[in-house]
Amino acid sequence: MLKNIKIQFLLSLMLVLTYSCAEDEGNYDYNAINEIKASGIEEAYTVYTGDNFKITPNLNPTLDDGSNADRYTYEWVALNPSKLLAESRTLLGTAKNFDGVIKLAPGKYNVYYFVKDKVTGVTWQQVPFVLNVVSAIYEGWMVIGNVNEKARLDMVSIVPGVAQPRIITDVLDASGSALKLTGKAVDVSCFGGAVYTTSAYGIYVTTTENGTARLDPDSFAWTQSQNLAYETLGGSFPTNFGVDFMETPGAGSENFIYSKGDIFYYYRTYNIKYGLPQNILETDTKTFYAAPFIASNSGSIAAPVFFNNDTRSFVRFNYSKGNCSAMPPVTGSATTLDWNNTNCNLIYMTTSGFNGYENFAVLKNRSTGKYYLLRFSQGLIQSYYKEILNAPEFDKATKFAVSPDSGYLFYAAGGKVYEYDNGTQSAKLMINKGIEEITYIAFNPLAKNADKKLIVGSYGTSGTLELYTVPPVNGDLILTNKYEGLCKIVDVAYRRR
């Protein structure tokens, strides 16, 4: 009964209010004001992150003769319905026309266009439109380098269904990432199974001042807690800790990092975090200074190899003990190296996919100044040791790479790239960039559909990234891809899907 009385009261009240309004009609004088009814805005748009987006609306004012060009202020505001109101609002622009780069994370947004008439003080809200922001950073080449001596991360983006890759310069800014690079470029690395929380994929960016930061693999978002220091055992690294490089055996959960003579190890599968340096002999209590190369040797299925700079000797890493031991004894000769007593500086070392994952090392004899090439198997059996002959400018070489198909040793000197065939003990000039500088060469086993391509970074007025097919029998390189307008390349990685 009480419920019915309340309903009847509310209905009566509504009738009274309606009647009062109707009776009051005409008791006041109404003055028309200037109205804004913008046109030229579609109901929905689709745009890639980092793309320039443009809308030129027509305001269609009802009482404005156009004599005051500064009459209005404007706001373009994007709201993300999936977030809380306090977190969802993003101011995109404050000009009449929208013409700028979209720096929103992928998603669907409602975008409002507000026009305030400063004469009347009234703000007119236009009907919102839908903005579908699609990821332009799904997959592709991550390129870190310098522009005007400052670090920048670029990307050659490969978007599914789009034939032509997109070059995104300063991809952190284009994607709206909170990470701002300072200092000079050092390293970029990508591998699966990288972290203990969120997505198990790592995109790590290192500069001289930022240290090593991990980006969100989809949006490139970043917070301080994503720095490498937070992936250590008991916070053993300073918060701005930076690597010199990372070495990942395959695409799995293992990873080595090298920093200033020390090597650290991580294995997600067994919950092993970076902690104490692994460059210590099982018979010692003090670490040795490791050379800046790691032969990962296919990771935990074999024995990774380091080089002890203090004693000029190779050592093998022991996973279960977290330290190193001497290599199997070998009597030195013209065709074998006593790798426990080399009397050499290590110039380069890597594990290649060639011949069942052989390891290659370039050494320089400290007494004679001669260069040698050493090859050894996963089982640490030496298969080749000879002097490097007929190799022009080898003493000037700054970059090296080994082909996983042919076992050719590539080296860069100035603007030239040579291919050294250890079978014929001679080198062939493959690339001559003239006055341009070759800043990077490598093969990347994690690069989808390009794991056997020679990757070359060069610099003239800007950075260029090129991919080459390596033919057999010392055939000329075949250029398959070329991307220009990049930073001065320091390091390259591939973001897989």
Coordinates of C-alpha atoms in Angstrom, one line a residue:
M1 CA 0.0 0.0 0.0
L2 CA 2.8 2.4 1.0
K3 CA 4.6 1.6 -2.3
N4 CA 1.5 2.6 -4.3
I5 CA 1.2 5.9 -2.5
K6 CA 4.8 6.8 -3.2
I7 CA 4.4 6.0 -6.9
Q8 CA 1.2 8.1 -7.1
F9 CA 3.0 11.0 -5.4
L10 CA 5.9 11.0 -7.8
L11 CA 3.6 10.9 -10.8
S12 CA 1.6 13.8 -9.4
L13 CA 4.8 15.8 -8.8
M14 CA 6.0 15.2 -12.4
L15 CA 2.6 16.4 -13.7
V16 CA 2.8 19.6 -11.6
L17 CA 6.3 20.3 -12.8
T18 CA 5.4 19.8 -16.4
Y19 CA 2.3 22.0 -16.0
S20 CA 4.3 24.7 -14.3
C21 CA 6.8 24.7 -17.1
A22 CA 4.1 24.9 -19.7
E23 CA 2.3 27.7 -17.8
D24 CA 5.6 29.6 -17.5
E25 CA 6.3 29.5 -21.2
G26 CA 6.5 33.0 -22.6
N27 CA 7.1 34.7 -19.3
Y28 CA 10.8 35.4 -20.2
D29 CA 12.7 36.9 -23.1
Y30 CA 15.2 34.5 -24.7
N31 CA 18.2 35.7 -26.7
A32 CA 19.9 33.4 -29.2
I33 CA 23.6 32.8 -28.6
N34 CA 26.3 31.7 -31.0
E35 CA 26.2 27.9 -31.4
I36 CA 28.9 25.6 -32.7
K37 CA 27.8 22.6 -34.8
A38 CA 31.1 21.1 -36.1
S39 CA 31.1 19.1 -39.3
G40 CA 33.7 17.2 -41.2
I41 CA 34.3 14.6 -38.5
E42 CA 33.6 11.0 -39.3
E43 CA 32.0 8.5 -36.8
A44 CA 35.1 6.3 -36.6
Y45 CA 38.8 6.3 -37.7
T46 CA 41.5 3.7 -37.6
V47 CA 45.2 4.8 -37.1
Y48 CA 48.5 3.1 -36.3
T49 CA 50.4 4.1 -33.2
G50 CA 53.0 6.6 -34.1
D51 CA 51.2 7.7 -37.3
N52 CA 50.3 11.3 -38.1
F53 CA 46.5 11.8 -37.9
K54 CA 44.7 14.8 -39.3
I55 CA 41.1 16.1 -39.0
T56 CA 40.0 19.5 -40.3
P57 CA 36.5 20.3 -38.9
N58 CA 34.2 23.1 -40.0
L59 CA 32.8 24.9 -36.9
N60 CA 29.7 26.3 -38.6
P61 CA 29.0 29.0 -36.0
T62 CA 25.5 30.5 -36.0
L63 CA 26.3 34.0 -34.9
D64 CA 30.0 34.7 -35.7
D65 CA 31.0 37.0 -38.6
G66 CA 34.6 35.7 -38.4
S67 CA 36.1 39.0 -37.4
N68 CA 37.8 37.7 -34.3
A69 CA 40.3 34.9 -35.1
D70 CA 41.1 34.4 -31.5
R71 CA 37.5 33.9 -30.3
Y72 CA 37.7 30.1 -29.5
T73 CA 39.8 27.6 -27.6
Y74 CA 39.9 23.9 -28.4
E75 CA 40.5 20.6 -26.9
W76 CA 40.7 17.1 -28.4
V77 CA 40.3 14.6 -25.6
A78 CA 40.5 10.8 -25.8
L79 CA 38.8 8.6 -23.3
N80 CA 39.6 4.9 -22.9
P81 CA 36.4 3.1 -21.7
S82 CA 38.3 0.2 -20.3
K83 CA 40.1 2.3 -17.7
L84 CA 39.0 4.3 -14.6
L85 CA 37.9 7.8 -15.4
A86 CA 40.9 9.3 -13.7
E87 CA 43.2 7.3 -15.8
S88 CA 41.3 7.3 -19.1
R89 CA 41.5 10.9 -20.1
T90 CA 44.3 11.9 -22.6
L91 CA 44.6 15.4 -24.0
L92 CA 45.5 15.0 -27.7
G93 CA 45.6 18.6 -28.9
T94 CA 44.5 22.2 -28.4
A95 CA 44.3 23.5 -31.9
K96 CA 41.2 23.9 -34.1
N97 CA 42.4 21.2 -36.5
F98 CA 43.9 18.0 -35.2
D99 CA 47.2 17.3 -36.9
G100 CA 49.7 15.3 -34.9
V101 CA 51.2 11.9 -34.1
I102 CA 49.0 9.4 -32.2
K103 CA 50.9 8.3 -29.0
L104 CA 48.1 6.1 -27.6
A105 CA 48.5 2.5 -26.6
P106 CA 46.5 0.1 -29.0
G107 CA 42.8 0.1 -28.2
K108 CA 39.5 1.7 -28.9
Y109 CA 39.0 5.3 -27.7
N110 CA 36.1 7.8 -27.7
V111 CA 37.4 11.1 -28.8
Y112 CA 35.6 14.4 -27.8
Y113 CA 36.1 17.7 -29.5
F114 CA 35.4 20.7 -27.2
V115 CA 35.1 24.3 -28.6
K116 CA 34.8 27.1 -26.1
D117 CA 33.4 30.4 -27.2
K118 CA 35.4 33.0 -25.2
V119 CA 32.8 35.7 -25.9
T120 CA 29.8 33.8 -24.4
G121 CA 31.8 31.5 -22.1
V122 CA 30.0 28.5 -23.4
T123 CA 31.8 25.3 -24.2
W124 CA 30.3 23.2 -27.0
Q125 CA 30.9 19.4 -27.0
Q126 CA 30.7 17.7 -30.3
V127 CA 29.4 14.1 -30.7
P128 CA 32.4 11.9 -29.9
F129 CA 33.9 9.7 -32.6
V130 CA 35.6 6.3 -32.2
L131 CA 39.4 6.1 -32.7
N132 CA 40.7 2.6 -33.2
V133 CA 44.4 2.7 -32.4
V134 CA 46.2 -0.3 -34.0
S135 CA 49.7 -1.4 -32.9
A136 CA 52.4 -0.5 -35.4
I137 CA 55.0 -2.1 -33.1
Y138 CA 53.8 -5.6 -33.4
E139 CA 57.0 -7.2 -34.8
G140 CA 60.2 -6.1 -36.5
W141 CA 63.7 -4.8 -36.2
M142 CA 64.6 -2.9 -33.1
V143 CA 67.5 -0.5 -33.9
I144 CA 69.3 1.5 -31.2
G145 CA 71.9 4.1 -32.1
N146 CA 72.8 7.8 -31.7
V147 CA 71.5 11.0 -33.2
N148 CA 73.7 14.0 -32.4
E149 CA 75.5 11.9 -29.9
K150 CA 72.3 11.0 -28.0
A151 CA 70.6 7.6 -27.9
R152 CA 67.5 6.9 -29.9
L153 CA 65.5 3.7 -30.5
D154 CA 64.1 3.2 -34.0
M155 CA 62.0 0.4 -35.4
V156 CA 61.5 -1.2 -38.8
S157 CA 58.0 -2.4 -38.1
I158 CA 56.5 -5.4 -39.8
V159 CA 52.7 -5.2 -39.6
P160 CA 50.7 -8.4 -40.4
G161 CA 48.9 -8.0 -43.7
V162 CA 50.9 -5.0 -44.8
A163 CA 53.5 -5.6 -47.5
Q164 CA 55.8 -2.7 -46.9
P165 CA 57.6 -2.4 -43.5
R166 CA 57.2 0.9 -41.7
I167 CA 60.2 2.8 -40.4
I168 CA 59.4 4.4 -37.0
T169 CA 62.1 6.8 -35.8
D170 CA 62.2 7.4 -32.1
V171 CA 59.6 4.6 -31.5
L172 CA 59.5 5.3 -27.7
D173 CA 58.2 8.7 -28.3
A174 CA 55.9 7.6 -31.1
S175 CA 54.4 4.9 -28.8
G176 CA 54.0 7.3 -25.9
S177 CA 56.4 5.3 -23.7
A178 CA 57.5 6.9 -20.4
L179 CA 61.1 5.8 -21.0
K180 CA 63.2 8.8 -22.2
L181 CA 66.6 7.7 -23.3
T182 CA 69.6 9.7 -22.1
G183 CA 73.3 9.2 -22.7
K184 CA 74.6 7.2 -25.6
A185 CA 73.3 4.0 -27.1
V186 CA 74.8 0.7 -25.9
D187 CA 72.6 -2.3 -26.6
V188 CA 69.1 -3.6 -27.5
S189 CA 68.1 -7.3 -27.0
C190 CA 64.9 -9.3 -27.4
F191 CA 64.2 -12.8 -26.2
G192 CA 61.5 -15.1 -24.9
G193 CA 61.1 -16.3 -21.3
A194 CA 62.6 -13.1 -20.0
V195 CA 60.8 -12.2 -16.8
Y196 CA 58.9 -13.8 -13.9
T197 CA 55.8 -11.7 -14.2
T198 CA 53.6 -10.3 -16.9
S199 CA 54.4 -11.3 -20.5
A200 CA 57.3 -13.7 -20.7
Y201 CA 59.1 -11.7 -23.3
G202 CA 61.9 -9.2 -23.0
I203 CA 62.8 -6.1 -24.9
Y204 CA 65.8 -4.6 -23.2
V205 CA 67.2 -1.2 -24.0
T206 CA 70.5 0.0 -22.6
T207 CA 72.2 3.4 -22.7
T208 CA 75.1 4.9 -20.8
E209 CA 72.8 6.9 -18.4
N210 CA 69.5 4.9 -18.3
G211 CA 71.1 1.6 -17.6
T212 CA 69.1 -1.4 -18.9
A213 CA 65.4 -1.0 -19.0
R214 CA 62.8 -3.6 -20.0
L215 CA 59.9 -2.4 -22.1
D216 CA 56.4 -3.8 -22.1
P217 CA 56.6 -6.1 -25.2
D218 CA 53.3 -4.9 -26.7
S219 CA 52.9 -1.2 -25.8
F220 CA 56.6 -0.3 -25.0
A221 CA 55.3 1.1 -21.7
W222 CA 57.9 1.4 -18.9
T223 CA 58.1 2.0 -15.2
Q224 CA 61.2 2.2 -12.9
S225 CA 60.5 -1.3 -11.6
Q226 CA 61.1 -2.7 -15.1
N227 CA 64.8 -2.0 -14.9
L228 CA 67.1 -5.0 -15.0
A229 CA 68.1 -4.4 -11.4
Y230 CA 64.6 -5.7 -10.3
E231 CA 65.2 -9.1 -12.0
T232 CA 68.1 -9.9 -9.7
L233 CA 68.4 -12.1 -6.6
G234 CA 68.0 -9.9 -3.6
G235 CA 68.4 -6.6 -5.5
S236 CA 72.1 -7.2 -6.1
F237 CA 72.4 -4.6 -8.8
P238 CA 72.1 -0.8 -8.5
T239 CA 68.8 0.6 -10.0
N240 CA 70.6 2.1 -13.0
F241 CA 72.6 -1.1 -13.7
G242 CA 73.5 -1.4 -17.4
V243 CA 74.8 -4.3 -19.5
D244 CA 77.4 -4.1 -22.2
F245 CA 75.6 -6.8 -24.1
M246 CA 73.3 -9.9 -23.7
E247 CA 73.9 -13.3 -25.0
T248 CA 70.8 -15.6 -25.4
P249 CA 71.2 -19.2 -26.2
G250 CA 68.4 -19.8 -28.7
A251 CA 65.0 -18.3 -28.1
G252 CA 64.4 -20.0 -24.7
S253 CA 64.6 -19.0 -21.1
E254 CA 68.3 -18.7 -20.6
N255 CA 70.4 -15.5 -20.8
F256 CA 73.9 -14.3 -20.0
I257 CA 74.7 -10.6 -19.5
Y258 CA 78.1 -9.0 -19.6
S259 CA 79.0 -5.8 -17.8
K260 CA 82.5 -4.4 -17.3
G261 CA 84.3 -7.6 -17.1
D262 CA 81.7 -9.6 -15.2
I263 CA 79.2 -12.2 -16.5
F264 CA 75.9 -13.0 -14.9
Y265 CA 73.4 -15.8 -15.7
Y266 CA 69.6 -16.2 -15.7
Y267 CA 67.5 -19.3 -16.2
R268 CA 63.7 -18.8 -15.9
T269 CA 62.9 -22.5 -16.0
Y270 CA 64.8 -23.2 -12.8
N271 CA 64.1 -19.9 -11.2
I272 CA 67.7 -18.8 -11.3
K273 CA 68.0 -15.0 -11.2
Y274 CA 71.0 -12.8 -11.9
G275 CA 73.1 -12.7 -8.8
L276 CA 76.8 -13.2 -8.2
P277 CA 79.3 -13.0 -11.1
Q278 CA 79.9 -16.3 -12.8
N279 CA 83.4 -15.5 -14.0
I280 CA 85.2 -17.1 -11.2
L281 CA 87.3 -20.3 -11.3
E282 CA 86.2 -23.2 -9.0
T283 CA 89.7 -23.1 -7.5
D284 CA 89.7 -19.3 -6.8
T285 CA 87.9 -17.0 -4.4
K286 CA 88.2 -13.9 -6.6
T287 CA 86.6 -13.2 -10.0
F288 CA 88.7 -12.9 -13.1
Y289 CA 88.2 -10.2 -15.7
A290 CA 86.3 -11.8 -18.6
A291 CA 86.8 -10.7 -22.2
P292 CA 83.7 -9.1 -23.7
F293 CA 82.6 -12.2 -25.6
I294 CA 80.5 -15.3 -24.7
A295 CA 80.3 -18.5 -26.7
S296 CA 76.9 -19.6 -25.4
N297 CA 77.5 -23.0 -27.1
S298 CA 73.7 -23.8 -27.3
G299 CA 73.3 -23.0 -23.6
S300 CA 72.6 -25.6 -20.9
I301 CA 72.8 -28.6 -23.3
A302 CA 76.6 -28.0 -23.5
A303 CA 79.2 -25.8 -21.8
P304 CA 79.3 -22.1 -22.5
V305 CA 82.8 -20.7 -22.9
F306 CA 84.3 -17.5 -21.5
F307 CA 87.8 -16.1 -21.9
N308 CA 89.9 -15.2 -18.9
N309 CA 91.7 -12.0 -19.7
D310 CA 93.9 -12.2 -16.6
T311 CA 95.5 -15.5 -17.7
R312 CA 94.8 -15.3 -21.5
S313 CA 92.9 -18.7 -21.3
F314 CA 89.6 -20.1 -22.3
V315 CA 87.3 -21.5 -19.5
R316 CA 84.1 -23.5 -19.5
F317 CA 81.1 -22.5 -17.4
N318 CA 79.6 -25.0 -15.0
Y319 CA 75.9 -24.5 -14.5
S320 CA 75.4 -26.5 -11.4
K321 CA 78.3 -24.9 -9.6
G322 CA 77.9 -21.3 -10.9
N323 CA 81.6 -21.0 -11.6
C324 CA 84.2 -21.9 -14.3
S325 CA 86.9 -24.6 -14.8
A326 CA 89.8 -25.1 -17.1
M327 CA 89.3 -26.4 -20.6
P328 CA 90.2 -30.0 -21.5
P329 CA 94.0 -30.1 -21.9
V330 CA 95.4 -29.8 -25.4
T331 CA 99.0 -29.9 -26.4
G332 CA 99.7 -26.8 -28.5
S333 CA 101.0 -27.3 -32.1
A334 CA 100.8 -25.7 -35.5
T335 CA 97.2 -26.9 -35.8
T336 CA 96.0 -26.9 -32.2
L337 CA 95.9 -24.2 -29.5
D338 CA 96.7 -24.8 -25.9
W339 CA 93.7 -22.9 -24.8
N340 CA 94.7 -23.0 -21.2
N341 CA 97.8 -21.0 -22.1
T342 CA 97.2 -19.1 -25.4
N343 CA 99.5 -16.1 -25.1
C344 CA 96.8 -14.3 -27.2
N345 CA 94.3 -11.5 -26.9
L346 CA 90.7 -12.6 -27.8
I347 CA 89.5 -10.3 -30.6
Y348 CA 86.1 -12.0 -31.2
M349 CA 84.1 -15.1 -30.2
T350 CA 80.7 -16.4 -31.0
T351 CA 78.6 -19.5 -31.4
S352 CA 77.4 -20.0 -34.9
G353 CA 74.7 -22.2 -36.4
F354 CA 77.3 -23.6 -38.8
N355 CA 78.1 -27.3 -38.8
G356 CA 76.0 -28.2 -35.8
Y357 CA 76.6 -25.0 -33.8
E358 CA 80.3 -24.6 -33.9
N359 CA 82.2 -21.9 -31.9
F360 CA 84.5 -19.4 -33.6
A361 CA 87.2 -17.4 -32.0
V362 CA 89.6 -14.8 -33.5
L363 CA 92.9 -14.4 -31.6
K364 CA 95.9 -12.1 -31.9
N365 CA 99.2 -13.6 -30.7
R366 CA 100.8 -11.2 -28.2
S367 CA 104.4 -12.0 -29.3
T368 CA 104.1 -12.1 -33.1
G369 CA 101.0 -9.9 -33.7
K370 CA 99.6 -12.6 -36.0
Y371 CA 95.9 -13.3 -36.2
Y372 CA 94.5 -16.9 -35.9
L373 CA 91.0 -18.4 -36.3
L374 CA 90.0 -21.2 -33.9
R375 CA 86.9 -23.4 -34.3
F376 CA 85.6 -25.9 -31.8
S377 CA 82.6 -28.1 -31.3
Q378 CA 79.9 -28.2 -28.6
G379 CA 81.9 -30.9 -27.0
L380 CA 84.9 -28.6 -26.9
I381 CA 86.9 -30.4 -29.5
Q382 CA 89.0 -28.2 -31.7
S383 CA 88.3 -28.6 -35.4
Y384 CA 90.3 -25.8 -36.9
Y385 CA 93.2 -23.6 -35.9
K386 CA 95.2 -21.7 -38.5
E387 CA 96.7 -18.3 -39.1
I388 CA 94.4 -15.8 -40.9
L389 CA 96.2 -15.0 -44.2
N390 CA 95.4 -12.9 -47.2
A391 CA 92.9 -10.7 -45.3
P392 CA 93.2 -7.0 -46.3
E393 CA 92.7 -4.5 -43.4
F394 CA 92.1 -7.3 -40.9
D395 CA 94.2 -5.3 -38.4
K396 CA 91.7 -2.5 -38.7
A397 CA 88.6 -4.6 -38.3
T398 CA 86.1 -3.5 -35.7
K399 CA 83.1 -5.7 -36.3
F400 CA 82.8 -9.5 -37.0
A401 CA 80.1 -12.0 -37.8
V402 CA 80.0 -15.7 -38.8
S403 CA 77.6 -17.1 -41.4
P404 CA 75.5 -20.0 -40.1
D405 CA 75.3 -21.4 -43.6
S406 CA 78.8 -21.3 -44.9
G407 CA 81.0 -20.6 -41.8
Y408 CA 82.5 -17.6 -43.6
L409 CA 83.9 -15.0 -41.2
F410 CA 82.8 -11.5 -42.1
Y411 CA 84.7 -8.4 -40.9
A412 CA 84.2 -4.7 -41.3
A413 CA 86.9 -2.1 -41.6
G414 CA 85.9 1.5 -42.2
G415 CA 83.3 1.5 -45.0
K416 CA 84.2 -2.0 -46.2
V417 CA 83.0 -5.5 -45.4
Y418 CA 85.1 -8.5 -46.3
E419 CA 84.3 -12.2 -46.4
Y420 CA 87.0 -14.6 -45.1
D421 CA 87.0 -18.2 -46.3
N422 CA 89.1 -20.3 -43.8
G423 CA 89.2 -23.1 -46.4
T424 CA 91.1 -21.0 -48.9
Q425 CA 92.6 -18.7 -46.2
S426 CA 91.7 -15.6 -48.2
A427 CA 89.3 -12.7 -48.0
K428 CA 87.1 -11.1 -50.6
L429 CA 85.8 -7.6 -50.6
M430 CA 82.0 -7.8 -50.5
I431 CA 80.7 -4.3 -49.6
N432 CA 82.4 -0.9 -50.2
K433 CA 80.5 2.1 -48.8
G434 CA 83.3 4.5 -49.6
I435 CA 83.4 7.3 -47.0
E436 CA 80.4 5.9 -45.2
E437 CA 81.1 3.9 -42.0
I438 CA 80.1 0.4 -41.3
T439 CA 78.8 0.6 -37.7
Y440 CA 77.3 -2.9 -37.3
I441 CA 77.4 -6.4 -38.8
A442 CA 75.8 -9.6 -37.4
F443 CA 73.7 -12.6 -38.0
N444 CA 70.6 -12.9 -35.8
P445 CA 69.4 -16.5 -35.0
L446 CA 66.2 -15.0 -33.5
A447 CA 65.2 -13.1 -36.6
K448 CA 62.1 -14.6 -38.2
N449 CA 62.7 -15.5 -41.9
A450 CA 66.0 -13.7 -41.7
D451 CA 68.1 -15.7 -39.4
K452 CA 70.7 -16.5 -42.1
K453 CA 70.9 -13.0 -43.5
L454 CA 73.9 -10.8 -43.0
I455 CA 72.8 -7.7 -41.2
V456 CA 74.7 -4.5 -42.1
G457 CA 74.4 -1.1 -40.5
S458 CA 76.1 1.8 -42.1
Y459 CA 76.2 5.6 -41.6
G460 CA 76.5 8.5 -44.0
T461 CA 74.1 11.4 -43.3
S462 CA 71.8 9.0 -41.5
G463 CA 71.7 5.3 -40.6
T464 CA 70.9 2.5 -43.0
L465 CA 70.1 -1.1 -42.2
E466 CA 70.6 -3.7 -45.0
L467 CA 70.0 -7.4 -45.2
Y468 CA 72.0 -9.6 -47.5
T469 CA 71.7 -13.2 -48.7
V470 CA 75.1 -15.0 -48.5
P471 CA 75.6 -17.3 -51.5
P472 CA 77.9 -20.3 -51.4
V473 CA 81.3 -20.5 -53.0
N474 CA 82.2 -16.9 -52.3
G475 CA 79.4 -15.5 -54.5
D476 CA 78.6 -11.8 -54.3
L477 CA 76.2 -10.8 -51.6
I478 CA 72.6 -10.3 -52.7
L479 CA 70.8 -7.3 -51.1
T480 CA 67.3 -8.3 -50.1
N481 CA 66.1 -5.4 -47.9
K482 CA 67.2 -1.8 -47.3
Y483 CA 65.9 0.6 -44.6
E484 CA 67.1 4.2 -44.6
G485 CA 66.6 7.3 -42.4
L486 CA 67.6 5.5 -39.1
C487 CA 69.9 6.5 -36.2
K488 CA 73.6 5.8 -36.4
I489 CA 73.3 2.1 -35.6
V490 CA 75.0 0.7 -32.6
D491 CA 73.0 -2.5 -32.1
V492 CA 70.1 -4.4 -33.7
A493 CA 67.6 -7.0 -32.4
Y494 CA 64.5 -8.6 -33.7
R495 CA 61.1 -8.5 -31.9
R496 CA 59.5 -11.9 -32.7
R497 CA 55.9 -13.0 -32.6

